[in-house]
Amino acid sequence: MNYDAHANIFWGALRALPEKYCRLPGVPESLPALAANYPDLFDDPTRSEESKNAVDAEWRRFIDFPPERAGAARLHFFPGPMDRQVERIGLYRCMLERIVHSLQERNFTAFIKHAGCLSHAMGDAVQPAHITPDPNNFLLSQMLPVPEDPQLLDFHYHTSVEAVTGTCGTLAEPKLLGVSIEEAAWRLSVDVLLAIRHCRRYIIPTVEALFAHDTGRAEQLAAGPVTVAAQLTLDALFSAILIAEKRVGKLPPVDLRLIPPAAERHDLVYGGAILDGNKKMPPNNVPVTPGALRVGGKIVHLPGLGVLPHSGMQFDRSCYMSWILPAGVFRYFTALAGLHAEIGTGGAVAFSVLLDGKTVWNSGRMTAEMEAWNVEIPLGEATELTLRTDDANEGKCFWNNNAYWGRPQLHRSPETEQEK
């Protein structure tokens, strides 16, 4: 994002907050646009200390972080690709802590500056120039080579895309990300990852518009990531406000179906967990069969994640999904585990739950004729949850091992969670 795009993101989020936070006492009208660009202004090594101090004598207070807690000393110092969002949970936690503290102290100028830095992080995360297939854009340049056009001699896949300014569209109602700063930071990292996956769709059309010298089309496309970043910012600030005012209330259990795993491995036949069903293959182009398990002597259709243990050709005959958890936020994990009652006939698998890499529950060998296990696992202080499914018939029934994790959920303590 460029300067104006970052300003548009932050202003879009601020204007969607409750009215009393739209115009805060003692906050200059020009501050939000400036604060939204603090990380770029103050991380710039070519700017002198004197010039930085002239903008804000306390600038380090807003962009410096303890690396042992945040994962890096500053926003722009994070190594690795942008979609490794689990590495940024500590940074988001530090940012939210500062925002909440400034609100509780009624220091609204500090609130705007801290919130502007968080807004900048959201803009950087979904900027199409930052989420291309590789950081130096070698792959993108091979897929979309620059046309032989004298007007495109200076085209650059990063800076040319980033130079396009998008406006902020209409935002949805803000949502509460969690009942605590720890949960909100974790959920923000999840939502940012989902936003990155969404915003990758803008990369190719934006480059094509710039190749065609269609600035209007490029700006229209740029509005998408700007609006997404503003929504992320809005949800984070709204959550910080409710936490600061102690008005968080209760939230429903977390539906793990909708949380992308931090790591996973599946057979290529499935490619990944299938939402709310399994596929009876071959052939490979069959539709999804809705998830079904045997519960209480009946076949019950229910939401969940359908998986297929690996064939064993390249890896062991298993599949798994692992999620990073905020320590101590969730009390226990629940699910129903079994072979698909309708298309798992002839298959045999074993289900396991691992916490921090250690097996804490195993179903033993299961077939489609057996009742699904009602799984309930205390989480304690675990920071990683893994759901693993292993073949239990020496690979002889690979195509029938359609396994299903029904209603996988994370639960908080009763005082902070709505009833099921």
XYZ file of C-alpha atoms in Angstrom:
420
model
C 0.000 0.000 0.000
C 1.158 3.545 -0.644
C 0.693 6.496 1.723
C -2.806 7.391 0.513
C -3.994 3.772 0.486
C -2.867 3.266 4.081
C -4.688 6.461 5.036
C -7.837 5.246 3.261
C -7.706 1.957 5.181
C -7.443 3.621 8.573
C -10.037 6.276 7.877
C -12.430 3.612 6.568
C -12.097 1.670 9.818
C -12.365 4.724 12.102
C -15.538 5.983 10.427
C -17.198 2.600 10.976
C -16.500 2.564 14.723
C -19.117 3.661 17.277
C -19.729 7.386 16.833
C -17.846 8.570 19.914
C -14.625 7.074 18.524
C -14.929 8.731 15.124
C -13.896 12.176 16.389
C -11.892 11.938 19.565
C -11.141 14.978 21.728
C -7.683 16.447 21.276
C -6.895 14.435 18.131
C -5.950 16.571 15.099
C -7.825 15.835 11.875
C -4.528 15.133 10.112
C -3.241 12.554 12.616
C -5.004 9.369 11.389
C -3.488 9.571 7.883
C -0.053 10.206 9.383
C -0.359 7.478 12.022
C -1.422 4.952 9.389
C 2.006 5.471 7.806
C 4.158 5.485 10.957
C 5.864 2.125 10.199
C 6.952 3.300 6.729
C 8.064 6.704 7.969
C 10.069 5.508 10.943
C 11.412 2.198 9.624
C 13.009 4.038 6.702
C 16.802 3.853 7.279
C 17.422 6.704 4.830
C 15.587 9.206 7.022
C 17.655 10.967 9.670
C 16.877 10.778 13.367
C 16.295 14.528 13.311
C 13.656 14.297 10.595
C 11.911 11.463 12.413
C 11.928 13.354 15.695
C 10.458 16.353 13.914
C 7.419 14.233 13.001
C 7.020 12.638 16.441
C 9.612 12.838 19.205
C 8.136 9.655 20.756
C 8.000 7.627 17.526
C 9.895 4.627 18.967
C 7.099 4.155 21.488
C 4.759 3.272 18.655
C 6.830 1.168 16.279
C 9.347 -0.621 18.551
C 8.350 -3.944 20.113
C 10.051 -6.403 22.476
C 11.196 -9.119 20.034
C 10.951 -11.859 22.660
C 7.186 -11.221 22.875
C 6.344 -9.826 19.440
C 8.551 -12.077 17.328
C 10.408 -9.114 15.809
C 11.570 -5.678 16.911
C 9.413 -3.904 14.315
C 6.580 -4.648 11.918
C 8.782 -4.642 8.820
C 11.465 -6.809 10.395
C 9.554 -10.095 10.137
C 11.307 -12.682 7.935
C 9.487 -15.137 5.735
C 6.305 -14.922 3.654
C 3.307 -12.877 4.729
C 1.013 -15.891 4.978
C 2.957 -17.311 7.942
C 0.597 -15.388 10.152
C 1.045 -17.634 13.195
C 4.446 -15.990 13.633
C 2.761 -12.605 14.016
C 0.340 -13.468 16.805
C 2.763 -12.038 19.369
C 3.009 -8.787 17.413
C -0.771 -8.454 17.205
C -1.024 -9.169 20.922
C 1.453 -6.364 21.688
C -0.406 -3.972 19.393
C -3.775 -4.775 20.950
C -2.358 -4.436 24.473
C -1.137 -0.933 23.641
C -4.439 0.055 22.059
C -6.432 -1.235 25.040
C -4.108 0.505 27.513
C -4.348 3.845 25.692
C -8.139 3.596 25.725
C -8.210 2.781 29.426
C -5.922 5.762 30.074
C -8.132 7.896 27.800
C -5.020 8.878 25.878
C -6.767 9.213 22.533
C -3.749 10.563 20.677
C -1.795 7.449 21.626
C -4.816 5.328 20.679
C -4.812 6.775 17.156
C -1.069 6.249 16.764
C -1.119 2.648 17.990
C -4.258 1.900 15.984
C -2.687 3.464 12.904
C 0.274 1.089 13.197
C -2.083 -1.886 13.431
C -3.981 -0.580 10.411
C -0.687 -0.372 8.531
C 0.012 -4.009 9.376
C -3.367 -5.009 7.942
C -2.711 -3.054 4.744
C 0.731 -4.581 4.279
C -0.658 -8.089 4.827
C -3.206 -7.970 2.001
C -1.378 -5.753 -0.497
C -1.271 -7.878 -3.674
C 2.368 -6.875 -4.281
C 3.268 -8.515 -0.938
C 1.497 -11.847 -1.459
C 2.692 -12.927 -4.895
C 4.004 -16.515 -5.416
C 7.572 -15.562 -4.444
C 9.074 -12.435 -2.842
C 11.193 -11.468 -5.865
C 8.367 -12.130 -8.329
C 10.374 -14.494 -10.514
C 7.380 -16.813 -10.920
C 4.942 -13.972 -11.569
C 7.233 -12.487 -14.221
C 7.343 -15.877 -15.948
C 3.571 -16.287 -15.875
C 2.884 -12.658 -16.817
C 5.923 -11.303 -18.695
C 6.050 -7.563 -19.324
C 4.835 -6.827 -22.874
C 7.214 -5.221 -25.340
C 5.866 -1.732 -24.829
C 8.060 1.384 -24.549
C 5.725 2.750 -21.857
C 6.352 -0.321 -19.677
C 10.140 -0.235 -19.605
C 10.064 0.900 -15.964
C 7.363 -1.559 -14.877
C 8.104 -3.327 -11.592
C 5.910 -6.111 -10.249
C 6.116 -4.785 -6.693
C 6.397 -1.015 -6.824
C 4.110 -0.537 -9.841
C 1.327 -2.565 -8.234
C 1.833 -0.922 -4.838
C 1.645 2.540 -6.415
C -2.022 2.041 -7.321
C -4.303 3.717 -4.767
C -7.604 2.106 -3.877
C -10.520 3.649 -2.034
C -12.305 2.010 0.889
C -15.690 0.479 0.175
C -18.577 -0.243 2.520
C -17.648 -2.292 5.577
C -19.670 -4.938 7.372
C -20.706 -4.560 10.990
C -17.660 -5.066 13.227
C -17.279 -8.386 15.007
C -15.748 -9.291 18.341
C -12.572 -11.316 17.783
C -12.303 -12.713 21.282
C -13.099 -12.305 24.960
C -9.461 -11.485 25.761
C -6.495 -9.829 24.090
C -4.855 -13.251 23.679
C -7.839 -14.690 21.851
C -8.369 -11.556 19.762
C -4.726 -11.577 18.592
C -5.000 -15.268 17.677
C -8.263 -14.747 15.803
C -6.881 -11.683 14.026
C -3.997 -13.779 12.672
C -6.545 -16.308 11.388
C -8.661 -13.634 9.701
C -5.585 -12.035 8.139
C -4.548 -15.378 6.651
C -8.015 -15.848 5.173
C -7.867 -12.284 3.836
C -4.498 -12.952 2.197
C -5.935 -15.977 0.416
C -8.870 -13.870 -0.743
C -6.761 -10.945 -1.943
C -4.450 -13.060 -4.097
C -7.225 -13.018 -6.682
C -6.378 -9.370 -7.369
C -2.747 -9.968 -8.392
C -3.139 -11.087 -12.003
C -6.000 -8.749 -13.024
C -4.154 -5.767 -11.514
C -0.965 -6.541 -13.425
C -2.984 -7.062 -16.621
C -4.744 -3.708 -16.110
C -1.402 -1.950 -15.681
C -0.056 -3.650 -18.812
C -3.119 -2.324 -20.656
C -2.561 1.200 -19.238
C -6.032 0.982 -17.716
C -5.444 2.991 -14.549
C -9.160 3.173 -13.767
C -9.475 -0.604 -13.771
C -6.348 -0.977 -11.617
C -7.710 1.487 -9.062
C -11.060 -0.282 -9.052
C -9.285 -3.560 -8.293
C -7.132 -1.899 -5.603
C -10.295 -0.990 -3.696
C -10.772 -4.677 -2.865
C -7.665 -5.166 -0.680
C -8.086 -1.682 0.836
C -11.613 -2.547 1.941
C -10.514 -5.946 3.272
C -7.704 -4.319 5.284
C -10.115 -1.723 6.660
C -12.497 -4.480 7.788
C -9.663 -6.309 9.551
C -8.687 -3.050 11.259
C -12.274 -2.313 12.225
C -12.773 -5.746 13.808
C -9.509 -5.446 15.750
C -10.272 -1.939 17.047
C -13.863 -2.822 17.888
C -12.604 -5.818 19.890
C -10.010 -3.659 21.676
C -12.713 -1.136 22.604
C -15.000 -3.805 24.073
C -12.105 -5.383 25.981
C -11.000 -1.981 27.307
C -14.560 -1.179 28.390
C -15.070 -4.693 29.817
C -18.106 -5.276 27.586
C -17.060 -8.415 25.738
C -19.962 -10.616 26.872
C -20.012 -14.228 25.674
C -19.071 -15.879 22.387
C -20.074 -19.232 20.865
C -17.535 -22.092 20.657
C -14.943 -21.685 17.906
C -15.856 -23.727 14.842
C -12.552 -25.347 13.892
C -13.869 -26.206 10.427
C -13.485 -22.542 9.501
C -9.996 -22.026 10.952
C -7.214 -22.840 8.470
C -4.640 -25.233 9.965
C -1.106 -23.986 10.506
C 0.134 -27.263 9.011
C -1.570 -30.177 7.280
C -0.904 -33.167 5.046
C -3.419 -35.043 2.943
C -3.380 -37.431 0.025
C -3.465 -35.622 -3.324
C -6.742 -37.373 -4.144
C -8.425 -35.055 -1.622
C -5.812 -32.301 -1.683
C -7.025 -31.082 1.685
C -9.807 -31.552 4.180
C -13.242 -31.344 2.568
C -15.679 -29.003 4.249
C -18.842 -30.753 5.460
C -18.394 -33.994 3.569
C -16.288 -36.615 1.815
C -15.875 -37.792 -1.771
C -16.508 -41.343 -2.955
C -13.692 -41.859 -5.456
C -12.746 -42.884 -8.079
C -13.612 -41.113 -10.358
C -12.027 -37.863 -9.124
C -14.735 -35.460 -10.315
C -17.509 -36.740 -8.072
C -19.511 -34.276 -5.953
C -19.128 -34.010 -2.206
C -21.263 -36.413 -0.182
C -22.525 -34.568 2.931
C -20.890 -35.712 6.153
C -22.666 -38.544 7.973
C -21.787 -40.511 11.116
C -23.465 -43.197 13.162
C -24.683 -41.562 16.367
C -27.117 -43.209 18.815
C -27.934 -46.022 16.417
C -28.868 -43.643 13.598
C -27.093 -42.077 10.634
C -26.778 -38.373 11.398
C -25.740 -35.697 8.893
C -23.637 -32.978 10.486
C -21.024 -30.331 9.579
C -17.383 -31.303 9.827
C -14.148 -32.014 7.988
C -13.784 -34.974 5.665
C -10.315 -36.490 5.335
C -8.595 -39.378 3.560
C -5.388 -40.945 4.964
C -2.469 -40.929 2.548
C -2.089 -43.901 0.180
C 1.421 -44.567 1.476
C 3.147 -44.006 -1.869
C 5.167 -41.007 -0.636
C 4.395 -40.767 3.083
C 3.042 -43.003 5.804
C -0.628 -43.921 5.485
C -2.019 -41.032 7.492
C -3.246 -37.463 7.232
C -3.261 -34.691 9.792
C -4.261 -31.087 10.516
C -2.533 -28.947 13.160
C -3.721 -25.679 14.659
C -1.771 -23.224 16.804
C -3.729 -22.261 19.939
C -3.398 -19.344 22.366
C -2.252 -20.953 25.623
C -4.951 -21.187 28.293
C -7.693 -19.458 26.290
C -9.699 -22.572 25.385
C -10.585 -25.189 27.998
C -11.338 -28.226 25.845
C -11.790 -29.591 22.320
C -14.814 -31.603 21.204
C -15.723 -33.521 18.058
C -17.403 -36.649 16.765
C -14.983 -38.957 14.947
C -15.801 -41.881 12.684
C -15.800 -43.254 9.173
C -18.430 -41.767 6.879
C -21.523 -43.856 7.542
C -22.574 -43.939 3.878
C -19.388 -43.999 1.797
C -16.865 -45.359 4.295
C -18.084 -48.944 4.079
C -15.143 -51.295 3.689
C -12.701 -48.804 5.159
C -10.789 -48.928 8.432
C -8.998 -46.063 10.181
C -7.827 -44.913 13.593
C -8.274 -41.358 14.875
C -5.842 -39.569 17.189
C -5.690 -36.226 18.981
C -2.270 -34.785 19.792
C -1.437 -31.841 22.064
C 1.963 -30.244 21.549
C 3.007 -33.294 19.549
C 1.987 -35.907 22.151
C -0.918 -38.316 21.615
C -3.609 -37.804 24.253
C -6.409 -39.842 22.672
C -6.715 -42.666 20.144
C -9.896 -44.294 18.891
C -8.428 -47.659 18.000
C -9.456 -49.353 14.752
C -12.812 -48.136 13.437
C -15.099 -49.126 10.568
C -18.151 -47.449 9.045
C -20.472 -49.790 10.931
C -19.257 -48.524 14.305
C -20.673 -45.656 16.372
C -18.753 -42.397 16.106
C -16.566 -41.503 19.068
C -17.682 -38.523 21.157
C -14.316 -36.850 21.693
C -13.733 -34.372 24.543
C -10.129 -33.397 25.287
C -8.994 -30.921 28.007
C -6.517 -28.501 26.437
C -4.746 -27.133 29.498
C -1.918 -24.856 28.361
C -1.368 -26.604 25.023
C -0.388 -24.397 22.096
C -0.811 -26.935 19.287
C -3.744 -29.227 18.517
C -3.358 -31.968 15.897
C -6.090 -34.183 14.488
C -4.583 -37.264 12.871
C -6.204 -40.104 10.951
C -4.326 -43.319 10.129
C -5.185 -46.163 7.794
C -5.941 -49.296 9.843
C -5.993 -51.929 7.100
C -2.446 -51.874 5.659
C -3.524 -49.730 2.723
C -5.857 -52.371 1.297
C -8.976 -50.174 1.576
C -7.503 -46.784 0.618
C -10.469 -45.640 -1.496
C -12.929 -46.473 1.301
C -11.100 -44.696 4.135
C -13.416 -41.692 4.006
C -12.993 -40.454 7.583
C -14.906 -37.627 9.205
C -14.319 -35.228 12.090
C -17.812 -33.989 12.922
C -18.421 -30.615 14.625
C -14.794 -29.945 15.697
C -14.976 -27.107 18.243
C -12.870 -25.210 20.769
C -14.604 -24.267 24.026
C -13.837 -21.540 26.543
C -14.748 -21.435 30.204
C -18.533 -21.408 30.866
C -18.565 -17.766 32.044
C -17.281 -16.527 28.656
C -19.089 -18.899 26.310
C -22.615 -19.025 24.995
C -24.455 -22.301 25.422
C -24.127 -24.838 22.628
